[in-house]
CSV table of C-alpha atoms in Angstrom, one decimal:
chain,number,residue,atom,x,y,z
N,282,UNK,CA,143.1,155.6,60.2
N,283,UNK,CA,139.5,156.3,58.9
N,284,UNK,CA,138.1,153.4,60.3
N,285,UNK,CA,137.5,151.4,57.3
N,286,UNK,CA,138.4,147.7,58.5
N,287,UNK,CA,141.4,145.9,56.9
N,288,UNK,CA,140.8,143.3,54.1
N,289,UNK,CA,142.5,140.1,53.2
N,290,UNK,CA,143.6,142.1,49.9
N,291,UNK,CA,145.0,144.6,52.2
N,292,UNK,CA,147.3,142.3,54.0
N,293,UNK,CA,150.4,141.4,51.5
N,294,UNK,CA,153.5,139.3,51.9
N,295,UNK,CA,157.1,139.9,50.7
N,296,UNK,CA,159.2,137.3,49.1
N,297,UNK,CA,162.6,137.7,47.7
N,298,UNK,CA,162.0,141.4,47.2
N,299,UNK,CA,158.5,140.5,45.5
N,300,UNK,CA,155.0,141.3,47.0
N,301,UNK,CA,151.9,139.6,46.9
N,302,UNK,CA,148.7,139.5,47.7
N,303,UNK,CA,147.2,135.8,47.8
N,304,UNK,CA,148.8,133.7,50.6
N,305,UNK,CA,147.8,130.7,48.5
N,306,UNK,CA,150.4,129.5,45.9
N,307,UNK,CA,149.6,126.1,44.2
N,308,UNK,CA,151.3,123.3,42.0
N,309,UNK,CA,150.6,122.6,38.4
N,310,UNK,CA,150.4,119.3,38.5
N,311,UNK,CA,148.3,115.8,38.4
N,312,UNK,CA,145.3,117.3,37.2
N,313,UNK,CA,143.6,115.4,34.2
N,314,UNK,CA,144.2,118.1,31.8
N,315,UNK,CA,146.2,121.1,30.9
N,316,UNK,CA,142.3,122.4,31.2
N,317,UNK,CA,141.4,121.7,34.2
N,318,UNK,CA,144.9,123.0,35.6
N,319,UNK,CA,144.5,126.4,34.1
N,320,UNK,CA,140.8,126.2,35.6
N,321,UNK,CA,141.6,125.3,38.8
N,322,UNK,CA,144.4,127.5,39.3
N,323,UNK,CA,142.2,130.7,38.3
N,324,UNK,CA,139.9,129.7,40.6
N,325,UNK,CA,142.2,129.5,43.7
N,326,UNK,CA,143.0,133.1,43.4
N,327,UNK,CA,146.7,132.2,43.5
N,328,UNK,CA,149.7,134.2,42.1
N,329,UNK,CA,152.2,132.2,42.3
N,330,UNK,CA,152.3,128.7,40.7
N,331,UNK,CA,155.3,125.7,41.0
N,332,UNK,CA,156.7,124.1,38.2
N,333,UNK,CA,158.2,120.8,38.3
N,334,UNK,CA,160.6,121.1,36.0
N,335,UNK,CA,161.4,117.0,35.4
N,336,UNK,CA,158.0,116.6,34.8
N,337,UNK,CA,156.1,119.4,33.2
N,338,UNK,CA,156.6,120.4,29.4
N,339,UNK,CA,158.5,124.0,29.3
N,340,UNK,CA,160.5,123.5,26.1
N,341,UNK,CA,158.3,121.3,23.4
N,342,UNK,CA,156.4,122.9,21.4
N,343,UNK,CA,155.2,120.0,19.5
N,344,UNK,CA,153.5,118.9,22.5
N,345,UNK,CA,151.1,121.2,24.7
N,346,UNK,CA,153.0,123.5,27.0
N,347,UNK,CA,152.0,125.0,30.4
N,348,UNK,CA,152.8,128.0,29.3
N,349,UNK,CA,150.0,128.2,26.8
N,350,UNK,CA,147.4,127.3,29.5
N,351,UNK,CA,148.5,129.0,32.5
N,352,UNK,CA,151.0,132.2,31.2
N,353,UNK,CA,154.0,133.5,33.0
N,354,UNK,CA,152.7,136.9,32.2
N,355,UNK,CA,149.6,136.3,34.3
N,356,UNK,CA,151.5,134.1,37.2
N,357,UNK,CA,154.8,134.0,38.8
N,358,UNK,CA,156.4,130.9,37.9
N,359,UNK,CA,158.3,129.2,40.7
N,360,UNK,CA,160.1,126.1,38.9
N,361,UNK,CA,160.8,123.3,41.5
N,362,UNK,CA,162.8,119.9,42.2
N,363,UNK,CA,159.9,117.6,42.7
N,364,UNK,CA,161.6,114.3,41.7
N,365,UNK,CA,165.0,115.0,43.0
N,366,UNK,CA,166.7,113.1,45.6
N,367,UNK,CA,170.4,113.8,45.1
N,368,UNK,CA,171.8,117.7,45.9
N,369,UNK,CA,174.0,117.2,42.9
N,370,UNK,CA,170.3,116.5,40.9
N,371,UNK,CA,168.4,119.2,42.9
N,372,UNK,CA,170.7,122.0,41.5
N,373,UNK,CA,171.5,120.6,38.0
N,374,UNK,CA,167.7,120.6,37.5
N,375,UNK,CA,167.6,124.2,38.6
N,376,UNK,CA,170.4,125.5,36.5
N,377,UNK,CA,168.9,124.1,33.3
N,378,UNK,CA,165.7,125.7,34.2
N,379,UNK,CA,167.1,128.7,34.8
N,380,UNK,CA,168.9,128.7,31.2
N,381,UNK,CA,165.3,127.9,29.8
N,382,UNK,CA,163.3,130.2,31.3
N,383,UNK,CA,165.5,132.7,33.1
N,384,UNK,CA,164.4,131.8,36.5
N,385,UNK,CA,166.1,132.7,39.7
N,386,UNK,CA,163.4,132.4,42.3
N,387,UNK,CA,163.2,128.4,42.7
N,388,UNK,CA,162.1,125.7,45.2
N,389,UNK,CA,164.2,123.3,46.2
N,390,UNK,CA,163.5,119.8,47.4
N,391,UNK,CA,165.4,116.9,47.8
N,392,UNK,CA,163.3,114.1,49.0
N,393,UNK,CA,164.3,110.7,51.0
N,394,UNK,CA,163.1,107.5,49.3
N,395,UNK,CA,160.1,106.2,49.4
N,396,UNK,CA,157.3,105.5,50.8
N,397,UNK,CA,157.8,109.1,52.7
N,398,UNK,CA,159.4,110.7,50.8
N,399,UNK,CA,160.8,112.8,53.7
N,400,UNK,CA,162.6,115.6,53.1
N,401,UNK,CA,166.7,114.6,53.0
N,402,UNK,CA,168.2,117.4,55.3
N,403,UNK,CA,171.8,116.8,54.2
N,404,UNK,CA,171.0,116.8,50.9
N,405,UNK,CA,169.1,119.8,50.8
N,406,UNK,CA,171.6,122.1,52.6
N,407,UNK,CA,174.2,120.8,50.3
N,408,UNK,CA,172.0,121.8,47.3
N,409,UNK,CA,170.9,124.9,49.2
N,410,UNK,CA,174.3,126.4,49.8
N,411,UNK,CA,175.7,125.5,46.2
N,412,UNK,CA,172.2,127.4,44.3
N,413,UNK,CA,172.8,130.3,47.1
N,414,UNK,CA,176.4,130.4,46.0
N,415,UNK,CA,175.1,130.5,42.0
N,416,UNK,CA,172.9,133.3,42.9
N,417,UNK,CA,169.7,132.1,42.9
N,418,UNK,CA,167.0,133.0,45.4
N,419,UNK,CA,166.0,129.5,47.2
N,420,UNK,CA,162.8,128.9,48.8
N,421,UNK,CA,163.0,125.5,50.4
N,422,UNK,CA,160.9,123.0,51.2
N,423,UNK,CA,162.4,120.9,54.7
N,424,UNK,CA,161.7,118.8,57.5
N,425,UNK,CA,159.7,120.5,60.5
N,426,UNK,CA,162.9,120.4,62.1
N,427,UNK,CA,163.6,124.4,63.9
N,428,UNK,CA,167.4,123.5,64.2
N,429,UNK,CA,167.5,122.5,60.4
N,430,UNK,CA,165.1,125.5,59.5
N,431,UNK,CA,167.5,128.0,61.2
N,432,UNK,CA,170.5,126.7,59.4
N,433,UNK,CA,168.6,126.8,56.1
N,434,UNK,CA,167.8,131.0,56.9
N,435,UNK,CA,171.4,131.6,58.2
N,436,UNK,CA,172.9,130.3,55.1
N,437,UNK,CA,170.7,132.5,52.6
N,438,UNK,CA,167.2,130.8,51.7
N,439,UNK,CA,164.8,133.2,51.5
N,440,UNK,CA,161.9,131.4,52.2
N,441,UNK,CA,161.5,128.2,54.9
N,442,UNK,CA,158.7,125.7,53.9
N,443,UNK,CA,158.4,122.9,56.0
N,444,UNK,CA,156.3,119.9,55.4
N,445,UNK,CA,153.2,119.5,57.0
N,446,UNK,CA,152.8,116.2,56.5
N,447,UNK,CA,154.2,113.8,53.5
N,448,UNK,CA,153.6,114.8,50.0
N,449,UNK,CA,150.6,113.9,48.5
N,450,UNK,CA,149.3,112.2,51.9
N,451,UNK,CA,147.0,114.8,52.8
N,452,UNK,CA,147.1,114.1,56.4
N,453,UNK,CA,147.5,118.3,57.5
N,454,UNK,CA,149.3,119.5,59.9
N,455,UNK,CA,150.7,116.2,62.1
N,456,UNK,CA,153.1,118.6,64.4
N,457,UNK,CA,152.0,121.9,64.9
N,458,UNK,CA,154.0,122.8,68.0
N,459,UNK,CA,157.1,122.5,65.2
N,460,UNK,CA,155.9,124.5,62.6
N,461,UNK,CA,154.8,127.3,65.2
N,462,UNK,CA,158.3,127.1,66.5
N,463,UNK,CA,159.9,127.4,63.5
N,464,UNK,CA,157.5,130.8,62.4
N,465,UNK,CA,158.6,132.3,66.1
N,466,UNK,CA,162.8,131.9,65.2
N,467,UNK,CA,162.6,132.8,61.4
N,468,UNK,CA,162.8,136.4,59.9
N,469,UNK,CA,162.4,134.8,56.2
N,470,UNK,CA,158.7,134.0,55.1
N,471,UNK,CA,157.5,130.6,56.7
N,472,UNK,CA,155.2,128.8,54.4
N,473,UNK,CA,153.6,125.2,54.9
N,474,UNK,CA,154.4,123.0,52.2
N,475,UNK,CA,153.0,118.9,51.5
N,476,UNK,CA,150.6,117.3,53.5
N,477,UNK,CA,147.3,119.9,52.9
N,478,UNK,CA,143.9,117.7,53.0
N,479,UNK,CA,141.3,120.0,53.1
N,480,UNK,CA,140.3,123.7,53.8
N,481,UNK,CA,140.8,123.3,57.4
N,482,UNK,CA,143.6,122.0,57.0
N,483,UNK,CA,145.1,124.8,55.2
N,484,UNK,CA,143.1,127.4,57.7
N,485,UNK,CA,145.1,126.0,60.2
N,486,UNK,CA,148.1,126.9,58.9
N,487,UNK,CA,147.6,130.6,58.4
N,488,UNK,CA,146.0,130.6,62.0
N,489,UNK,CA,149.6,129.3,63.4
N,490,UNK,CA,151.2,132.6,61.4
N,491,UNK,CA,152.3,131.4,58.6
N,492,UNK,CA,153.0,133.4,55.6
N,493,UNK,CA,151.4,131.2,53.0
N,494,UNK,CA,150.5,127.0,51.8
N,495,UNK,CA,151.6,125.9,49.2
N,496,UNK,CA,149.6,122.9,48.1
N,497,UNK,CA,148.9,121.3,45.2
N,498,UNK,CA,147.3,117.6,45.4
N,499,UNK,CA,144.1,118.9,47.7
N,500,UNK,CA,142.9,120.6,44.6
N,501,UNK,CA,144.3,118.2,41.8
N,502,UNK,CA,142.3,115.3,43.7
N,503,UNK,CA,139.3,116.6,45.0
N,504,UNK,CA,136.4,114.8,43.3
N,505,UNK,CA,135.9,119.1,41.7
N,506,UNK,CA,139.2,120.6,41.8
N,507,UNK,CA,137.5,123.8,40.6
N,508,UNK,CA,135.4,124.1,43.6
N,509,UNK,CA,138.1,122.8,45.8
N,510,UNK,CA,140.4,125.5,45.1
N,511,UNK,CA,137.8,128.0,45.7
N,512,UNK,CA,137.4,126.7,49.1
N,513,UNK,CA,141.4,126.7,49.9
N,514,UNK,CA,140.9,130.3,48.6
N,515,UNK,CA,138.4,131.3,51.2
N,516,UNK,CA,140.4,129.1,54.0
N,517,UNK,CA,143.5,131.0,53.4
N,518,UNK,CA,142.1,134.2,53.6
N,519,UNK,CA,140.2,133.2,57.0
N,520,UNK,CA,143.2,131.6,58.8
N,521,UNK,CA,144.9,134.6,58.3
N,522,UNK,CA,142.4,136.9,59.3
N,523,UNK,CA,141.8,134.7,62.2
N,524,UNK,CA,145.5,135.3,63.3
N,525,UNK,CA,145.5,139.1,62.6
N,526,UNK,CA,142.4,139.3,64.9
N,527,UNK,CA,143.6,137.2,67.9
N,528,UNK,CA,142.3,134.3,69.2
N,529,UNK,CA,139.9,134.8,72.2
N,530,UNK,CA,141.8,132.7,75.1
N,531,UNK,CA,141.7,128.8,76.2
N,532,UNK,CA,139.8,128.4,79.0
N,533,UNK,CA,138.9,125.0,80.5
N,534,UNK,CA,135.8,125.8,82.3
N,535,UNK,CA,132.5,127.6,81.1
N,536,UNK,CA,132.3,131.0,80.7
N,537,UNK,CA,128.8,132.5,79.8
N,538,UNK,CA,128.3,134.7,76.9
N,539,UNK,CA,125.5,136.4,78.3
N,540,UNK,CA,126.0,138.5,82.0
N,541,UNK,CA,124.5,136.8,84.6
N,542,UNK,CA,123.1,139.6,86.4
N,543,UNK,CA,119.9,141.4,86.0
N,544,UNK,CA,118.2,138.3,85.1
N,545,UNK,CA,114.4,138.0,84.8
N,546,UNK,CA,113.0,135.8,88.1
């Protein structure tokens, strides 16, 4: 050691045999323009973005493409299921983006009905064990459910991402006792996916150990997404660091900063 202290660039995360360095991956969609996206996204720092693939134009070049705003040279793509709420639509989705863009690292989510749009556990581990058994490496977004969350790891996924709240609601994190419990059991990456507000919000999140967020309408629908993503940028970074460093303890009774002897009578 020489003593220099450790930065947040320091500090990298492994998925799927692929390392990063921003903890911060973001979505590519609901923003007002293809501008604004590309913007927004530079801003946050992040490396990797998600893709829905029902919803975002990857194949039409007579219309304007993602790709020409925000390039998969630059960012890893990480095409997703958003929309989904069958297995057998979850992986057809995938294997048709995978024939498009050659995409094996994917996202999978097959959602409940509305209004929740709750993750649907059975659906998802049938999807989950079907993309696993077509090779592709699943990161998967789930319920904050620790017994669901182990079966997902035990069967392949290589990344756990359990909602924090409902998409889009932007409540945070309603049960963090869950999502701690799942980080303690899993050896895969643990990320926090749906229900990011706010920069605390997403600080919280790394200070429970997670890997990474992954959020996308915080930014899209701040009144400045631009400035928004800058400051889930800077929240990422401190939860973590908050973690690495420790937490001084709870205590339920005052506990002076300053010694109390010596003092001036």
């Amino acid at each position: 050691m020489d003593g220099t202290p450790a930065t947040a660039g320091d500090d990298t995360w492994e998925v799927a045999g692929r390392r990063f360095r921003s903890r911060l991956i973001v979505g590519t969609g609901r923003y007002k323009s293809l501008e604004e996206t590309a913007a927004a996204i530079a801003a946050s720092g992040a490396e990797i973005v998600t893709v829905a693939v029902r919803r975002v134009n990857l194949s039409d070049p007579k219309a304007p493409m993602l790709q020409d705003y925000v390039s998969p040279k630059d960012y890893t793509y990480l095409p997703n299921t958003a929309g989904c709420h069958t297995a057998s639509e979850a992986v057809r989705t995938l294997r048709l983006a995978r024939e498009a863009g050659g995409w094996n690292l994917v996202k999978l989510e097959v959602l409940g009905p509305p209004p929740y749009l709750y993750p649907d556990m059975e659906g998802t581990l049938e999807a989950a064990k079907a993309l696993i058994a077509d090779g592709f490496e699943v990161m998967v977004y789930c319920a904050d459910d620790p017994v669901a969350a182990k079966k997902l790891e035990d069967m392949g996924c290589v990344a756990i991402m359990p909602l924090g709240a409902p998409i889009g609601s932007g409540l945070g994190l309603t049960n963090p006792f869950m999502i701690n419990a799942i980080k303690k059991q899993c050896r895969v990456p643990v990320l926090v996916d749906a229900g990011i507000g706010t920069a605390s919000d997403a600080a919280r999140a790394m200070e429970l150990g997670c890997d990474a967020v992954l959020l996308n309408s915080a930014i899209a629908h701040a009144k400045d997404p631009v400035r928004m993503a800058i400051a889930m940028k800077a929240a990422v970074e401190a939860g973590r660091n908050a973690f690495l460093a420790g937490r001084m303890p709870w205590n339920y009774q005052a506990d002076a900063s300053s010694p109390m002897t010596g003092l001036i009578r």
